[in-house]
XYZ file of C-alpha atoms in Angstrom:
245
model
C -12.423 -17.914 38.947
C -11.097 -14.141 38.145
C -8.774 -12.106 39.786
C -9.381 -9.464 42.862
C -8.263 -6.422 40.975
C -5.802 -3.750 42.529
C -6.826 -0.312 41.391
C -4.733 2.696 40.842
C -5.483 6.315 41.506
C -7.716 6.504 38.248
C -8.996 2.984 37.379
C -12.509 2.668 37.970
C -14.061 0.427 40.083
C -15.204 -2.953 38.549
C -18.890 -3.793 38.242
C -20.452 -5.487 41.405
C -22.514 -7.109 39.260
C -20.069 -8.236 36.968
C -17.277 -8.891 38.948
C -18.592 -9.919 41.802
C -17.196 -11.989 44.423
C -14.015 -12.896 42.647
C -12.581 -14.847 45.480
C -15.593 -16.798 46.886
C -13.328 -17.506 50.105
C -13.853 -13.416 51.053
C -17.557 -13.013 49.276
C -17.894 -9.429 48.706
C -14.655 -7.729 48.107
C -14.446 -6.642 44.619
C -11.166 -4.514 44.449
C -7.772 -4.002 47.171
C -5.963 -0.440 46.542
C -2.663 0.875 48.391
C -4.632 3.775 49.422
C -7.780 5.578 49.349
C -6.865 7.946 46.363
C -8.758 11.535 45.718
C -12.187 11.272 44.599
C -11.920 7.492 45.250
C -14.191 7.152 47.929
C -17.428 9.475 45.866
C -16.921 7.186 43.081
C -16.950 3.712 45.413
C -20.605 4.950 47.315
C -21.671 5.749 43.716
C -20.864 2.376 42.378
C -22.315 0.546 45.384
C -18.837 -0.156 46.863
C -17.036 1.091 50.603
C -14.393 0.255 51.849
C -13.665 -1.701 55.535
C -10.572 -2.997 56.209
C -7.890 -2.304 59.590
C -4.062 -0.815 59.879
C -2.099 -2.070 58.587
C -3.224 -3.780 55.233
C -4.673 -2.366 52.049
C -7.538 -0.652 51.419
C -10.504 -3.646 50.742
C -13.220 -2.514 49.241
C -16.466 -4.514 49.278
C -19.932 -4.922 47.510
C -21.768 -7.625 49.721
C -24.609 -9.680 48.783
C -27.313 -9.558 51.014
C -26.871 -6.085 51.488
C -28.017 -4.717 54.968
C -30.557 -1.776 54.471
C -32.939 -0.103 56.485
C -36.103 1.350 55.044
C -36.878 4.649 57.448
C -40.522 3.743 56.981
C -39.821 1.100 59.158
C -37.162 1.989 62.058
C -38.710 0.369 65.207
C -39.159 2.909 67.445
C -40.245 1.310 70.461
C -42.730 2.514 73.652
C -39.043 2.710 76.001
C -37.625 4.765 72.921
C -40.446 7.141 72.512
C -40.173 7.626 76.220
C -36.461 8.157 75.907
C -37.361 10.766 73.015
C -40.062 12.358 74.781
C -37.889 13.395 77.609
C -34.894 14.469 75.315
C -37.181 16.657 73.220
C -38.959 18.141 76.297
C -35.474 18.845 77.864
C -34.077 22.211 77.427
C -30.303 21.110 77.932
C -30.416 18.724 75.455
C -29.469 19.151 71.427
C -29.578 16.989 68.130
C -26.666 19.174 65.947
C -26.430 18.401 62.354
C -22.748 18.340 61.089
C -21.063 20.781 64.059
C -18.357 18.501 64.658
C -17.788 15.950 61.907
C -14.777 15.508 63.083
C -16.088 14.548 66.659
C -18.648 12.362 65.707
C -16.252 10.189 63.802
C -13.137 10.160 66.814
C -16.035 9.233 69.299
C -16.907 5.649 66.931
C -13.264 5.177 66.424
C -12.436 5.195 69.857
C -16.166 3.589 71.180
C -15.387 0.005 72.314
C -17.590 -2.565 70.378
C -18.719 -5.816 71.597
C -16.245 -9.190 69.690
C -14.390 -6.356 67.929
C -10.616 -5.406 68.449
C -9.639 -2.055 67.332
C -11.402 0.153 64.668
C -12.218 0.323 61.238
C -12.098 3.496 61.199
C -7.977 4.218 60.906
C -6.718 8.067 60.303
C -7.036 7.370 56.275
C -10.306 6.537 56.759
C -10.968 9.681 59.087
C -9.320 12.372 56.560
C -10.935 10.673 53.543
C -14.935 10.941 55.154
C -13.706 14.593 56.336
C -12.751 16.035 52.935
C -16.846 14.262 51.539
C -18.053 16.522 54.518
C -16.043 19.198 53.433
C -17.599 18.455 49.633
C -21.261 18.324 51.156
C -21.625 15.030 50.868
C -20.878 13.125 54.651
C -22.773 14.023 57.859
C -22.678 13.988 61.256
C -25.350 13.568 63.232
C -24.974 14.150 67.207
C -26.835 13.728 70.355
C -25.905 16.064 73.177
C -26.747 16.965 76.769
C -25.226 19.910 78.648
C -23.145 20.826 75.513
C -21.932 16.909 75.536
C -21.485 14.024 73.169
C -23.303 11.098 74.896
C -24.088 9.607 71.161
C -23.815 10.301 67.367
C -23.465 8.689 63.767
C -21.966 9.809 60.659
C -23.200 8.640 56.981
C -22.739 9.903 53.417
C -25.127 11.408 51.071
C -25.184 11.221 47.219
C -28.315 12.287 45.582
C -31.625 10.438 47.863
C -29.456 8.402 49.079
C -28.024 7.808 52.238
C -25.164 5.200 53.606
C -25.352 4.873 57.119
C -21.312 4.404 58.519
C -21.030 3.977 62.017
C -22.926 5.017 65.686
C -21.539 5.427 69.151
C -23.376 5.915 72.406
C -22.339 7.012 75.715
C -25.431 6.187 77.399
C -28.172 4.655 76.877
C -29.982 4.861 73.128
C -28.462 7.941 72.264
C -27.000 5.937 69.282
C -30.806 5.431 68.123
C -31.975 8.981 68.831
C -29.375 10.001 66.453
C -30.752 6.879 63.813
C -34.455 8.132 65.187
C -33.715 11.340 64.197
C -31.223 11.007 60.615
C -34.517 7.920 59.637
C -37.745 10.708 59.797
C -35.446 13.385 58.159
C -35.532 10.672 55.324
C -38.740 10.158 55.389
C -39.427 13.811 54.774
C -36.932 13.974 52.142
C -38.280 11.108 49.676
C -35.095 8.735 51.085
C -36.659 5.202 51.077
C -33.499 3.749 51.454
C -30.667 3.933 54.383
C -27.660 1.053 53.023
C -26.257 -0.294 56.327
C -23.594 -2.620 54.195
C -23.024 -5.614 56.507
C -25.829 -7.375 58.651
C -25.870 -7.106 62.306
C -28.818 -8.099 65.245
C -28.455 -4.892 66.577
C -29.694 -3.841 62.914
C -32.228 -5.898 62.928
C -33.244 -4.461 65.866
C -33.822 -1.212 64.084
C -35.885 -2.833 61.395
C -33.414 -2.621 59.661
C -33.156 -6.069 56.725
C -31.181 -7.688 54.171
C -31.635 -7.107 50.619
C -30.306 -8.586 47.110
C -27.116 -6.849 45.909
C -29.335 -6.392 42.960
C -32.506 -5.351 44.101
C -29.331 -2.802 46.043
C -27.474 -2.009 43.298
C -30.940 -0.954 40.945
C -32.107 1.200 43.565
C -29.085 2.927 44.273
C -28.801 3.771 40.568
C -32.232 5.862 40.776
C -31.609 7.280 43.525
C -28.206 9.238 42.345
C -30.565 11.217 40.703
C -30.482 14.794 41.027
C -32.652 15.107 44.177
C -34.638 18.535 45.742
C -33.271 17.674 49.065
C -31.905 20.590 50.566
C -28.295 21.572 51.163
C -26.887 21.578 53.673
C -28.334 19.434 56.627
C -30.354 22.066 59.110
C -32.911 20.176 60.945
C -32.832 19.827 65.215
C -34.194 17.618 67.979
C -38.199 18.760 66.868
C -38.432 16.325 64.109
C -38.141 13.319 66.683
C -41.690 14.195 66.718
C -42.090 12.161 63.536
C -42.151 9.358 66.063
C -44.047 11.337 68.698
């Protein structure tokens, strides 16, 4: 059994294919670091690895097998959600805000209470690291607002033609689903064929996501990292939701 690698500031990430699951008791854990060093988060995503840990822990870097992903074409837009989408699109006081206040969306995700979960993995260090990615054009927020107040949303990471979903929040029914519907429609318009959802959950299953082998995910990731024709910055609004109506 190989050992889990401790990473220094300039150390490369291990290849998840050749250094997969060094400790069977924690499947998917590939490396550990004392903190998130500058530039490390971008390198991790392009290697198929992401951080997931809690306060007072070292930074834990993961590449699970299987990997939960959403093909945007398979997003499940139920009849009840379509009704909600139609009302949202017709309501002049409702808005879809893209990259308008990245920090507010991340903070909302961090403070949202979740079933069977104490605390949050979105630490202050995570907020700072993803904000730096946002400033570099590689992290994005999609917020759902009504009368100027945020009621739901998500944030994600993007490299090339690959999107990595991170976290969602919802203060009103279906608000986070509206954000995911918008992201899925945008992905379809821009030939993005996979949204990484990382961990398998019943909620993600209900929205159309499915697990695939790590080998398949990593192969798809490498082809998706090629230079893409996606326009930057992201500039879409709620009219993109018409795709599902």
